PDB file of C-alpha atoms in Angstrom:
ATOM      1  CA  VAL P   1      89.932 122.812  92.728  1.00  0.00           C
ATOM      2  CA  ASN P   2      88.898 123.902  96.080  1.00  0.00           C
ATOM      3  CA  SER P   3      88.606 120.712  98.157  1.00  0.00           C
ATOM      4  CA  ALA P   4      89.806 122.167 101.540  1.00  0.00           C
ATOM      5  CA  GLY P   5      87.142 120.424 103.668  1.00  0.00           C
ATOM      6  CA  CYS P   6      86.593 122.440 106.696  1.00  0.00           C
ATOM      7  CA  GLN P   7      88.789 125.202 105.344  1.00  0.00           C
ATOM      8  CA  SER P   8      87.031 125.451 101.932  1.00  0.00           C
ATOM      9  CA  ASP P   9      84.996 128.432 102.970  1.00  0.00           C
ATOM     10  CA  TYR P  10      88.394 130.275 103.899  1.00  0.00           C
ATOM     11  CA  ILE P  11      89.738 129.498 100.338  1.00  0.00           C
ATOM     12  CA  ALA P  12      86.348 130.786  98.942  1.00  0.00           C
ATOM     13  CA  GLU P  13      86.647 134.032 100.676  1.00  0.00           C
ATOM     14  CA  MET P  14      90.202 134.566  99.384  1.00  0.00           C
ATOM     15  CA  LEU P  15      88.617 134.490  96.059  1.00  0.00           C
ATOM     16  CA  GLY P  16      85.820 137.045  96.963  1.00  0.00           C
ATOM     17  CA  ASP P  17      83.111 134.485  97.659  1.00  0.00           C
ATOM     18  CA  LYS P  18      81.072 134.432 100.782  1.00  0.00           C
ATOM     19  CA  SER P  19      78.405 132.311  99.586  1.00  0.00           C
ATOM     20  CA  PHE P  20      78.718 129.610 101.981  1.00  0.00           C
ATOM     21  CA  LYS P  21      80.103 128.890 105.571  1.00  0.00           C
ATOM     22  CA  ILE P  22      81.546 125.592 106.793  1.00  0.00           C
ATOM     23  CA  LYS P  23      80.065 124.382 110.201  1.00  0.00           C
ATOM     24  CA  PRO P  24      82.456 121.731 111.153  1.00  0.00           C
ATOM     25  CA  ARG P  25      80.626 118.801 112.850  1.00  0.00           C
ATOM     26  CA  MET P  26      82.607 116.751 115.206  1.00  0.00           C
ATOM     27  CA  GLY P  27      82.223 113.061 115.303  1.00  0.00           C
ATOM     28  CA  GLU P  28      83.932 110.463 117.612  1.00  0.00           C
ATOM     29  CA  TYR P  29      84.140 106.747 117.535  1.00  0.00           C
ATOM     30  CA  ILE P  30      85.078 104.084 120.144  1.00  0.00           C
ATOM     31  CA  LEU P  31      86.995 100.869 119.025  1.00  0.00           C
ATOM     32  CA  LEU P  32      86.555  97.875 121.028  1.00  0.00           C
ATOM     33  CA  HIS P  33      88.579  94.555 121.409  1.00  0.00           C
ATOM     34  CA  LYS P  34      87.991  91.933 118.876  1.00  0.00           C
ATOM     35  CA  ASN P  35      86.430  89.822 121.646  1.00  0.00           C
ATOM     36  CA  GLN P  36      83.389  91.966 121.233  1.00  0.00           C
ATOM     37  CA  GLY P  37      83.184  91.571 117.477  1.00  0.00           C
ATOM     38  CA  HIS P  38      80.731  88.465 117.593  1.00  0.00           C
ATOM     39  CA  LYS P  39      78.129  90.401 119.413  1.00  0.00           C
ATOM     40  CA  THR P  40      76.467  91.722 115.885  1.00  0.00           C
ATOM     41  CA  ARG P  41      76.692  90.496 112.360  1.00  0.00           C
ATOM     42  CA  HIS P  42      74.867  93.581 110.896  1.00  0.00           C
ATOM     43  CA  ILE P  43      75.320  97.316 111.189  1.00  0.00           C
ATOM     44  CA  LEU P  44      72.846  98.480 113.918  1.00  0.00           C
ATOM     45  CA  PHE P  45      71.112 101.712 113.508  1.00  0.00           C
ATOM     46  CA  PRO P  46      68.908 103.454 115.987  1.00  0.00           C
ATOM     47  CA  ALA P  47      65.925 105.419 114.813  1.00  0.00           C
ATOM     48  CA  PRO P  48      67.405 108.415 112.925  1.00  0.00           C
ATOM     49  CA  HIS P  49      67.476 111.807 114.452  1.00  0.00           C
ATOM     50  CA  PRO P  50      65.402 114.532 112.592  1.00  0.00           C
ATOM     51  CA  PHE P  51      68.443 116.683 111.899  1.00  0.00           C
ATOM     52  CA  LEU P  52      71.485 115.017 113.361  1.00  0.00           C
ATOM     53  CA  GLY P  53      71.507 112.209 110.896  1.00  0.00           C
ATOM     54  CA  LYS P  54      71.684 108.361 111.454  1.00  0.00           C
ATOM     55  CA  GLY P  55      72.756 108.530 115.055  1.00  0.00           C
ATOM     56  CA  VAL P  56      75.223 106.404 117.020  1.00  0.00           C
ATOM     57  CA  LEU P  57      75.811 102.857 115.397  1.00  0.00           C
ATOM     58  CA  VAL P  58      77.188  99.526 116.503  1.00  0.00           C
ATOM     59  CA  GLN P  59      79.193  97.715 113.629  1.00  0.00           C
ATOM     60  CA  LYS P  60      81.672  95.127 113.260  1.00  0.00           C
ATOM     61  CA  THR P  61      84.746  96.147 111.229  1.00  0.00           C
ATOM     62  CA  LEU P  62      86.283  94.212 108.689  1.00  0.00           C
ATOM     63  CA  TRP P  63      89.070  93.249 110.935  1.00  0.00           C
ATOM     64  CA  GLY P  64      86.717  91.799 113.707  1.00  0.00           C
ATOM     65  CA  ASN P  65      86.541  94.559 116.028  1.00  0.00           C
ATOM     66  CA  LEU P  66      83.455  96.397 117.139  1.00  0.00           C
ATOM     67  CA  ILE P  67      83.267 100.216 116.464  1.00  0.00           C
ATOM     68  CA  LEU P  68      80.781 102.465 118.233  1.00  0.00           C
ATOM     69  CA  GLY P  69      79.604 105.887 116.998  1.00  0.00           C
ATOM     70  CA  PRO P  70      79.852 108.504 115.796  1.00  0.00           C
ATOM     71  CA  THR P  71      78.609 111.495 117.728  1.00  0.00           C
ATOM     72  CA  ALA P  72      77.426 114.586 115.730  1.00  0.00           C
ATOM     73  CA  ARG P  73      78.457 117.855 117.556  1.00  0.00           C
ATOM     74  CA  ASP P  74      78.032 121.050 115.714  1.00  0.00           C
ATOM     75  CA  THR P  75      80.971 123.301 116.553  1.00  0.00           C
ATOM     76  CA  LEU P  76      79.417 126.537 115.411  1.00  0.00           C
ATOM     77  CA  GLN P  77      76.010 128.091 116.198  1.00  0.00           C
ATOM     78  CA  LYS P  78      74.004 130.999 114.715  1.00  0.00           C
ATOM     79  CA  ASN P  79      73.941 134.071 116.816  1.00  0.00           C
ATOM     80  CA  LYS P  80      70.159 134.992 116.665  1.00  0.00           C
ATOM     81  CA  LYS P  81      71.043 138.767 117.157  1.00  0.00           C
ATOM     82  CA  THR P  82      73.726 139.254 114.723  1.00  0.00           C
ATOM     83  CA  GLY P  83      73.115 136.294 112.136  1.00  0.00           C
ATOM     84  CA  GLU P  84      76.753 135.400 112.453  1.00  0.00           C
ATOM     85  CA  TYR P  85      78.209 131.886 113.369  1.00  0.00           C
ATOM     86  CA  GLU P  86      79.954 131.594 116.514  1.00  0.00           C
ATOM     87  CA  ILE P  87      82.014 128.948 118.433  1.00  0.00           C
ATOM     88  CA  ASN P  88      79.466 126.801 120.377  1.00  0.00           C
ATOM     89  CA  PRO P  89      80.909 126.795 123.860  1.00  0.00           C
ATOM     90  CA  LYS P  90      78.999 123.565 124.933  1.00  0.00           C
ATOM     91  CA  VAL P  91      80.673 121.728 122.149  1.00  0.00           C
ATOM     92  CA  ARG P  92      83.928 123.124 122.690  1.00  0.00           C
ATOM     93  CA  ASP P  93      84.107 122.564 126.422  1.00  0.00           C
ATOM     94  CA  GLU P  94      82.238 119.043 126.373  1.00  0.00           C
ATOM     95  CA  PRO P  95      84.359 116.708 128.769  1.00  0.00           C
ATOM     96  CA  ASN P  96      85.891 113.705 127.147  1.00  0.00           C
ATOM     97  CA  ASP P  97      83.982 111.576 129.712  1.00  0.00           C
ATOM     98  CA  ASN P  98      80.465 112.887 128.642  1.00  0.00           C
ATOM     99  CA  ILE P  99      81.342 111.914 124.845  1.00  0.00           C
ATOM    100  CA  LEU P 100      82.456 108.466 125.868  1.00  0.00           C
ATOM    101  CA  SER P 101      79.258 108.092 128.266  1.00  0.00           C
ATOM    102  CA  PHE P 102      77.085 109.166 125.453  1.00  0.00           C
ATOM    103  CA  ILE P 103      78.460 106.664 122.908  1.00  0.00           C
ATOM    104  CA  LEU P 104      78.874 103.742 125.338  1.00  0.00           C
ATOM    105  CA  GLY P 105      75.306 104.203 126.754  1.00  0.00           C
ATOM    106  CA  LYS P 106      73.517 104.621 123.233  1.00  0.00           C
ATOM    107  CA  CYS P 107      75.356 101.430 121.962  1.00  0.00           C
ATOM    108  CA  LYS P 108      74.377  99.562 125.229  1.00  0.00           C
ATOM    109  CA  ASN P 109      70.811 100.258 124.177  1.00  0.00           C
ATOM    110  CA  LEU P 110      71.279  98.381 121.043  1.00  0.00           C
ATOM    111  CA  VAL P 111      73.883  95.775 122.245  1.00  0.00           C
ATOM    112  CA  PRO P 112      72.805  95.341 126.038  1.00  0.00           C
ATOM    113  CA  ASP P 113      75.711  92.695 126.746  1.00  0.00           C
ATOM    114  CA  LEU P 114      78.440  94.809 125.135  1.00  0.00           C
ATOM    115  CA  ASP P 115      81.305  95.066 127.374  1.00  0.00           C
ATOM    116  CA  ALA P 116      82.241  98.543 127.871  1.00  0.00           C
ATOM    117  CA  ALA P 117      85.543  97.536 129.580  1.00  0.00           C
ATOM    118  CA  GLU P 118      86.998  96.314 126.285  1.00  0.00           C
ATOM    119  CA  VAL P 119      87.687  99.849 124.865  1.00  0.00           C
ATOM    120  CA  ILE P 120      90.980  99.970 123.248  1.00  0.00           C
ATOM    121  CA  HIS P 121      91.249 103.179 121.109  1.00  0.00           C
ATOM    122  CA  THR P 122      89.224 106.240 120.048  1.00  0.00           C
ATOM    123  CA  PHE P 123      89.068 108.422 116.926  1.00  0.00           C
ATOM    124  CA  SER P 124      87.810 111.913 116.423  1.00  0.00           C
ATOM    125  CA  GLY P 125      87.187 114.059 113.063  1.00  0.00           C
ATOM    126  CA  ALA P 126      85.116 116.717 111.664  1.00  0.00           C
ATOM    127  CA  ARG P 127      82.592 116.754 108.778  1.00  0.00           C
ATOM    128  CA  ALA P 128      82.712 119.697 106.523  1.00  0.00           C
ATOM    129  CA  LYS P 129      78.811 120.665 107.125  1.00  0.00           C
ATOM    130  CA  ASN P 130      77.835 123.905 105.417  1.00  0.00           C
ATOM    131  CA  THR P 131      75.344 126.445 105.536  1.00  0.00           C
ATOM    132  CA  ARG P 132      73.806 125.426 102.072  1.00  0.00           C
ATOM    133  CA  GLU P 133      73.051 121.974 103.612  1.00  0.00           C
ATOM    134  CA  ASP P 134      74.225 120.311 100.386  1.00  0.00           C
ATOM    135  CA  TRP P 135      77.322 119.384  98.658  1.00  0.00           C
ATOM    136  CA  ILE P 136      78.846 122.305  96.687  1.00  0.00           C
ATOM    137  CA  ILE P 137      80.213 121.032  93.410  1.00  0.00           C
ATOM    138  CA  GLU P 138      80.147 123.863  91.097  1.00  0.00           C
ATOM    139  CA  PRO P 139      82.153 126.707  89.478  1.00  0.00           C
ATOM    140  CA  CYS P 140      83.265 129.433  91.774  1.00  0.00           C
ATOM    141  CA  PRO P 141      81.017 132.595  91.058  1.00  0.00           C
ATOM    142  CA  THR P 142      84.050 134.988  91.211  1.00  0.00           C
ATOM    143  CA  GLU P 143      86.914 133.066  89.720  1.00  0.00           C
ATOM    144  CA  LYS P 144      85.988 131.066  86.696  1.00  0.00           C
ATOM    145  CA  ASN P 145      89.333 129.051  86.655  1.00  0.00           C
ATOM    146  CA  VAL P 146      88.221 127.608  90.338  1.00  0.00           C
ATOM    147  CA  ILE P 147      86.038 124.547  90.809  1.00  0.00           C
ATOM    148  CA  TYR P 148      84.493 123.829  94.120  1.00  0.00           C
ATOM    149  CA  ALA P 149      84.353 120.445  95.577  1.00  0.00           C
ATOM    150  CA  ALA P 150      83.397 121.817  99.124  1.00  0.00           C
ATOM    151  CA  GLY P 151      81.284 120.989 101.986  1.00  0.00           C
ATOM    152  CA  ILE P 152      81.580 117.226 101.324  1.00  0.00           C
ATOM    153  CA  ASP P 153      80.192 115.581 104.342  1.00  0.00           C
ATOM    154  CA  SER P 154      79.042 112.065 104.839  1.00  0.00           C
ATOM    155  CA  PRO P 155      78.709 109.968 102.694  1.00  0.00           C
ATOM    156  CA  GLY P 156      81.356 111.725 100.815  1.00  0.00           C
ATOM    157  CA  ILE P 157      83.674 108.813 100.427  1.00  0.00           C
ATOM    158  CA  ALA P 158      81.124 106.625  98.713  1.00  0.00           C
ATOM    159  CA  GLY P 159      80.196 109.681  96.554  1.00  0.00           C
ATOM    160  CA  SER P 160      83.891 110.396  95.627  1.00  0.00           C
ATOM    161  CA  PRO P 161      83.970 108.677  92.326  1.00  0.00           C
ATOM    162  CA  ALA P 162      81.036 110.487  90.978  1.00  0.00           C
ATOM    163  CA  ILE P 163      82.231 113.645  92.524  1.00  0.00           C
ATOM    164  CA  ALA P 164      85.511 113.288  90.713  1.00  0.00           C
ATOM    165  CA  VAL P 165      83.904 112.644  87.327  1.00  0.00           C
ATOM    166  CA  GLU P 166      81.691 115.849  87.667  1.00  0.00           C
ATOM    167  CA  VAL P 167      84.685 117.930  88.763  1.00  0.00           C
ATOM    168  CA  CYS P 168      86.502 116.964  85.434  1.00  0.00           C
ATOM    169  CA  ARG P 169      83.551 117.891  83.549  1.00  0.00           C
ATOM    170  CA  LEU P 170      83.418 121.326  85.270  1.00  0.00           C
ATOM    171  CA  LEU P 171      87.158 121.684  84.707  1.00  0.00           C
ATOM    172  CA  LYS P 172      86.708 120.805  81.015  1.00  0.00           C
ATOM    173  CA  GLN P 173      83.906 123.236  80.671  1.00  0.00           C
ATOM    174  CA  ALA P 174      86.009 126.021  82.264  1.00  0.00           C
ATOM    175  CA  GLY P 175      88.544 125.598  79.539  1.00  0.00           C
ATOM    176  CA  ALA P 176      91.100 123.095  81.235  1.00  0.00           C
ATOM    177  CA  PRO P 177      93.116 120.936  78.829  1.00  0.00           C
ATOM    178  CA  ILE P 178      91.180 117.788  79.674  1.00  0.00           C
ATOM    179  CA  SER P 179      90.523 115.505  76.651  1.00  0.00           C
ATOM    180  CA  GLU P 180      90.816 111.962  77.718  1.00  0.00           C
ATOM    181  CA  MET P 181      92.260 109.732  80.474  1.00  0.00           C
ATOM    182  CA  ASP P 182      96.057 109.632  80.943  1.00  0.00           C
ATOM    183  CA  PRO P 183      96.729 106.189  79.335  1.00  0.00           C
ATOM    184  CA  ALA P 184      99.547 105.629  81.881  1.00  0.00           C
ATOM    185  CA  PHE P 185      97.291 106.012  84.809  1.00  0.00           C
ATOM    186  CA  ASN P 186      96.568 102.621  86.596  1.00  0.00           C
ATOM    187  CA  PRO P 187      93.325 102.764  88.622  1.00  0.00           C
ATOM    188  CA  ASN P 188      94.041  99.563  90.370  1.00  0.00           C
ATOM    189  CA  ARG P 189      96.239  99.555  93.447  1.00  0.00           C
ATOM    190  CA  ALA P 190      97.727  96.287  94.716  1.00  0.00           C
ATOM    191  CA  PRO P 191      96.810  95.347  98.384  1.00  0.00           C
ATOM    192  CA  ILE P 192      99.342  95.457 100.897  1.00  0.00           C
ATOM    193  CA  VAL P 193      97.656  93.452 103.706  1.00  0.00           C
ATOM    194  CA  VAL P 194      97.785  89.740 102.911  1.00  0.00           C
ATOM    195  CA  PRO P 195      94.760  87.696 104.451  1.00  0.00           C
ATOM    196  CA  LYS P 196      96.014  85.325 107.031  1.00  0.00           C
ATOM    197  CA  ASP P 197      94.748  81.704 107.751  1.00  0.00           C
ATOM    198  CA  GLY P 198      95.232  81.643 111.448  1.00  0.00           C
ATOM    199  CA  TRP P 199      99.068  81.421 112.173  1.00  0.00           C
ATOM    200  CA  ARG P 200      99.586  79.042 109.254  1.00  0.00           C
ATOM    201  CA  GLY P 201     102.891  80.248 107.329  1.00  0.00           C
ATOM    202  CA  ILE P 202     103.640  83.084 109.916  1.00  0.00           C
ATOM    203  CA  LYS P 203     105.852  83.184 113.212  1.00  0.00           C
ATOM    204  CA  ALA P 204     106.140  85.458 115.963  1.00  0.00           C
ATOM    205  CA  GLY P 205     109.268  85.531 118.182  1.00  0.00           C
ATOM    206  CA  PRO P 206     112.257  87.778 119.464  1.00  0.00           C
ATOM    207  CA  VAL P 207     113.783  90.077 117.124  1.00  0.00           C
ATOM    208  CA  GLY P 208     116.006  88.447 114.749  1.00  0.00           C
ATOM    209  CA  LYS P 209     114.624  84.855 115.258  1.00  0.00           C
ATOM    210  CA  TYR P 210     113.007  84.673 111.910  1.00  0.00           C
ATOM    211  CA  THR P 211     114.621  86.165 108.953  1.00  0.00           C
ATOM    212  CA  ASN P 212     112.010  85.483 106.211  1.00  0.00           C
ATOM    213  CA  PRO P 213     110.004  88.639 105.788  1.00  0.00           C
ATOM    214  CA  LYS P 214     106.805  86.794 104.700  1.00  0.00           C
ATOM    215  CA  GLU P 215     106.992  84.634 107.876  1.00  0.00           C
ATOM    216  CA  ASN P 216     108.302  87.147 110.397  1.00  0.00           C
ATOM    217  CA  VAL P 217     105.699  88.807 112.339  1.00  0.00           C
ATOM    218  CA  ILE P 218     106.109  92.313 113.323  1.00  0.00           C
ATOM    219  CA  CYS P 219     102.805  93.009 114.840  1.00  0.00           C
ATOM    220  CA  LYS P 220     101.527  90.096 116.771  1.00  0.00           C
ATOM    221  CA  CYS P 221      97.925  91.562 117.515  1.00  0.00           C
ATOM    222  CA  GLU P 222      97.260  92.090 113.690  1.00  0.00           C
ATOM    223  CA  LYS P 223      99.461  89.380 112.365  1.00  0.00           C
ATOM    224  CA  VAL P 224     101.471  91.985 110.295  1.00  0.00           C
ATOM    225  CA  THR P 225     104.371  90.514 108.639  1.00  0.00           C
ATOM    226  CA  GLU P 226     107.826  92.236 107.916  1.00  0.00           C
ATOM    227  CA  ALA P 227     107.161  91.809 104.229  1.00  0.00           C
ATOM    228  CA  GLU P 228     103.836  93.819 104.477  1.00  0.00           C
ATOM    229  CA  VAL P 229     105.790  96.700 106.149  1.00  0.00           C
ATOM    230  CA  ILE P 230     108.698  96.597 103.456  1.00  0.00           C
ATOM    231  CA  GLU P 231     105.972  96.720 100.618  1.00  0.00           C
ATOM    232  CA  ALA P 232     104.444  99.916 102.413  1.00  0.00           C
ATOM    233  CA  CYS P 233     107.741 101.397 102.507  1.00  0.00           C
ATOM    234  CA  ARG P 234     108.492 100.833  98.821  1.00  0.00           C
ATOM    235  CA  ARG P 235     105.389 102.320  97.497  1.00  0.00           C
ATOM    236  CA  SER P 236     105.260 105.751  95.731  1.00  0.00           C
ATOM    237  CA  LEU P 237     104.163 107.646  98.837  1.00  0.00           C
ATOM    238  CA  PRO P 238     107.111 108.132 101.183  1.00  0.00           C
ATOM    239  CA  ILE P 239     106.942 106.607 104.684  1.00  0.00           C
ATOM    240  CA  ASP P 240     108.622 108.380 107.542  1.00  0.00           C
ATOM    241  CA  SER P 241     106.582 107.350 110.681  1.00  0.00           C
ATOM    242  CA  THR P 242     105.035 104.361 112.335  1.00  0.00           C
ATOM    243  CA  GLN P 243     101.819 106.147 112.021  1.00  0.00           C
ATOM    244  CA  ALA P 244     101.788 105.932 108.206  1.00  0.00           C
ATOM    245  CA  ILE P 245     102.691 102.129 108.391  1.00  0.00           C
ATOM    246  CA  ARG P 246      99.910 101.817 111.037  1.00  0.00           C
ATOM    247  CA  LYS P 247      97.290 103.300 108.642  1.00  0.00           C
ATOM    248  CA  ARG P 248      98.577 100.980 105.699  1.00  0.00           C
ATOM    249  CA  THR P 249      99.245  97.696 107.384  1.00  0.00           C
ATOM    250  CA  ARG P 250      97.358  97.954 110.693  1.00  0.00           C
ATOM    251  CA  ALA P 251     100.637  97.391 112.745  1.00  0.00           C
ATOM    252  CA  GLY P 252     100.100  98.688 116.170  1.00  0.00           C
ATOM    253  CA  MET P 253      96.161  98.796 115.866  1.00  0.00           C
ATOM    254  CA  GLY P 254      95.663  95.544 117.932  1.00  0.00           C
ATOM    255  CA  HIS P 255      94.354  95.695 121.363  1.00  0.00           C
ATOM    256  CA  CYS P 256      97.789  96.170 122.885  1.00  0.00           C
ATOM    257  CA  GLN P 257      98.280  99.376 120.871  1.00  0.00           C
ATOM    258  CA  GLY P 258     101.957  98.748 120.454  1.00  0.00           C
ATOM    259  CA  ASP P 259     102.567  98.132 124.047  1.00  0.00           C
ATOM    260  CA  PRO P 260     106.477  97.506 124.333  1.00  0.00           C
ATOM    261  CA  GLU P 261     105.894  95.332 127.274  1.00  0.00           C
ATOM    262  CA  ASN P 262     103.938  92.984 125.148  1.00  0.00           C
ATOM    263  CA  TYR P 263     105.641  92.605 121.618  1.00  0.00           C
ATOM    264  CA  GLY P 264     107.160  96.167 120.871  1.00  0.00           C
ATOM    265  CA  CYS P 265     105.764  96.292 117.421  1.00  0.00           C
ATOM    266  CA  GLU P 266     106.228  99.977 117.160  1.00  0.00           C
ATOM    267  CA  ALA P 267     110.043  99.547 117.653  1.00  0.00           C
ATOM    268  CA  ARG P 268     110.188  96.713 115.164  1.00  0.00           C
ATOM    269  CA  VAL P 269     108.494  99.098 112.570  1.00  0.00           C
ATOM    270  CA  VAL P 270     110.852 101.967 113.239  1.00  0.00           C
ATOM    271  CA  GLU P 271     113.846  99.556 112.596  1.00  0.00           C
ATOM    272  CA  ILE P 272     112.133  98.560 109.236  1.00  0.00           C
ATOM    273  CA  ILE P 273     111.417 102.050 108.157  1.00  0.00           C
ATOM    274  CA  ALA P 274     115.063 103.244 108.996  1.00  0.00           C
ATOM    275  CA  ARG P 275     116.417 100.532 107.032  1.00  0.00           C
ATOM    276  CA  GLU P 276     114.335 100.845 103.981  1.00  0.00           C
ATOM    277  CA  ARG P 277     114.287 104.661 103.955  1.00  0.00           C
ATOM    278  CA  ARG P 278     118.128 104.963 104.852  1.00  0.00           C
ATOM    279  CA  MET P 279     117.166 106.997 107.903  1.00  0.00           C
ATOM    280  CA  ASN P 280     118.350 107.458 111.268  1.00  0.00           C
ATOM    281  CA  PRO P 281     116.008 105.490 113.666  1.00  0.00           C
ATOM    282  CA  LYS P 282     115.660 108.712 115.938  1.00  0.00           C
ATOM    283  CA  ASP P 283     114.315 110.570 112.807  1.00  0.00           C
ATOM    284  CA  VAL P 284     111.474 108.081 112.442  1.00  0.00           C
ATOM    285  CA  GLY P 285     108.227 109.700 113.607  1.00  0.00           C
ATOM    286  CA  THR P 286     106.443 107.636 116.255  1.00  0.00           C
ATOM    287  CA  ARG P 287     103.013 107.595 117.723  1.00  0.00           C
ATOM    288  CA  PRO P 288     102.059 110.837 119.527  1.00  0.00           C
ATOM    289  CA  TRP P 289     101.061 110.343 123.178  1.00  0.00           C
ATOM    290  CA  PRO P 290      98.439 109.625 124.673  1.00  0.00           C
ATOM    291  CA  ALA P 291      97.668 108.785 121.098  1.00  0.00           C
ATOM    292  CA  SER P 292      93.891 109.211 121.286  1.00  0.00           C
ATOM    293  CA  SER P 293      91.893 112.343 121.560  1.00  0.00           C
ATOM    294  CA  MET P 294      89.489 111.008 124.245  1.00  0.00           C
ATOM    295  CA  LEU P 295      91.718 108.598 126.154  1.00  0.00           C
ATOM    296  CA  SER P 296      94.153 109.523 129.191  1.00  0.00           C
ATOM    297  CA  GLU P 297      96.321 106.827 128.533  1.00  0.00           C
ATOM    298  CA  ARG P 298      97.574 104.774 125.390  1.00  0.00           C
ATOM    299  CA  PHE P 299      97.927 101.527 127.365  1.00  0.00           C
ATOM    300  CA  ILE P 300      94.572 101.160 129.088  1.00  0.00           C
ATOM    301  CA  LYS P 301      94.866  99.984 132.825  1.00  0.00           C
ATOM    302  CA  GLU P 302      92.153  98.241 134.896  1.00  0.00           C
ATOM    303  CA  LYS P 303      91.201 101.571 136.694  1.00  0.00           C
ATOM    304  CA  GLU P 304      90.353 102.961 133.156  1.00  0.00           C
ATOM    305  CA  LYS P 305      88.357  99.882 132.206  1.00  0.00           C
ATOM    306  CA  LYS P 306      86.356  99.980 135.319  1.00  0.00           C
ATOM    307  CA  LYS P 307      85.645 103.760 134.544  1.00  0.00           C
ATOM    308  CA  PHE P 308      84.245 102.878 131.045  1.00  0.00           C
ATOM    309  CA  GLU P 309      81.712 100.541 132.702  1.00  0.00           C
ATOM    310  CA  VAL P 310      80.692 103.351 134.982  1.00  0.00           C
ATOM    311  CA  LEU P 311      80.429 105.833 131.911  1.00  0.00           C
ATOM    312  CA  ALA P 312      78.258 103.205 130.047  1.00  0.00           C
ATOM    313  CA  SER P 313      75.802 103.040 132.904  1.00  0.00           C
ATOM    314  CA  LYS P 314      75.537 106.762 133.459  1.00  0.00           C
ATOM    315  CA  ASN P 315      74.243 106.945 129.779  1.00  0.00           C
ATOM    316  CA  TYR P 316      74.953 110.438 129.438  1.00  0.00           C
ATOM    317  CA  GLN P 317      72.332 112.468 127.232  1.00  0.00           C
ATOM    318  CA  GLY P 318      73.774 115.962 127.747  1.00  0.00           C
ATOM    319  CA  PRO P 319      74.033 118.855 125.173  1.00  0.00           C
ATOM    320  CA  LEU P 320      75.679 116.571 122.626  1.00  0.00           C
TER     321      LEU P 320
END
C-alpha cells in the first residue's frame, strides 16, 4: 500500500506511474495558554476562501487551550512556460514573523480580546495536496499488487476508517489473502490519560517526596502522573524519548513547556523512561531546541510576548 503522504508521488514514479504530483501545502498553528480557553465555546470559522479552504480558525482544545490556525501555503507552483511544478520561493522564504502575524491578526478579527502575549507553542506540518485535487484511493495502473492511499489531505483523519475499508477491498480484489478480520485483533485501545478532578488524589512536590505512582505528579501544568508515564512506557510501541511521552500523556505540553526552573518535568520523565526501559538516562531522547518551528525560544520571555502583541496588531496579509 502506497500511503507515503507527501512522498507518495515519488513511490508512484518508482513504479513507472507519473499520473499525479503531490503539492505539499504547509500549515501552521499557534497554541495559547489555557487562560485564553474561555474566550470561545465553539469552533469559529471565517468565511471560506474560494480555493484555500476553510481559513484560519479559533478553537478551544479538549485540554482547555486556545489553538489558532492553520495557514494554507502551497510549496509548489506551476511554471506557465514549462508546465512543471517548481518550488514557490515566496512560501519557502516567508519569514516566521509574517506567518505569526497573519495567524494572530486573522484570529483577532474573530476574537478581538484574544491576548496574543499568551502564545506558548507553535506547530507546523504539510498536507499532501495533489494535482488531481482529490484523494487517490485506487490500484496502481502500472503494478497490480500496489494499492494507492495517496494525496490524503484534510479531512483525512476523519475519513481514515472508511479509507481503510476501501483499501482492504481493493487489496482483496487484487488477490491479497484477505478473507476475514483477524479474530485476535482488538480495535479498542485503553486510554493512558486519566481525567483529573482538580488536585484531588494527586500531589506535586520535589522528586522522591511522593512514592505512589498514581498520586505522584510528574508534569504540574498538565497534571500528568508517574502512573500515566509508566503505562505509556509499557505499551507495545517502544518509548525512548520524552517527545514520545509528551505525545501520549501531554507531559511537557503545559504553559511552562518543561521549564527546568519551574518543575523540571522533562528530567523527571527521562528518569522514568530510563528505569522502565532499562536505558542509560543519557540515551533517552529529549526535546529539540528551540522545540518549535516558528519560535526563537522554547521558554518565552517578556520580550517575545511583547513581540507577539505587535505582530497581532500588524495583521500581515502578504503572500501567504
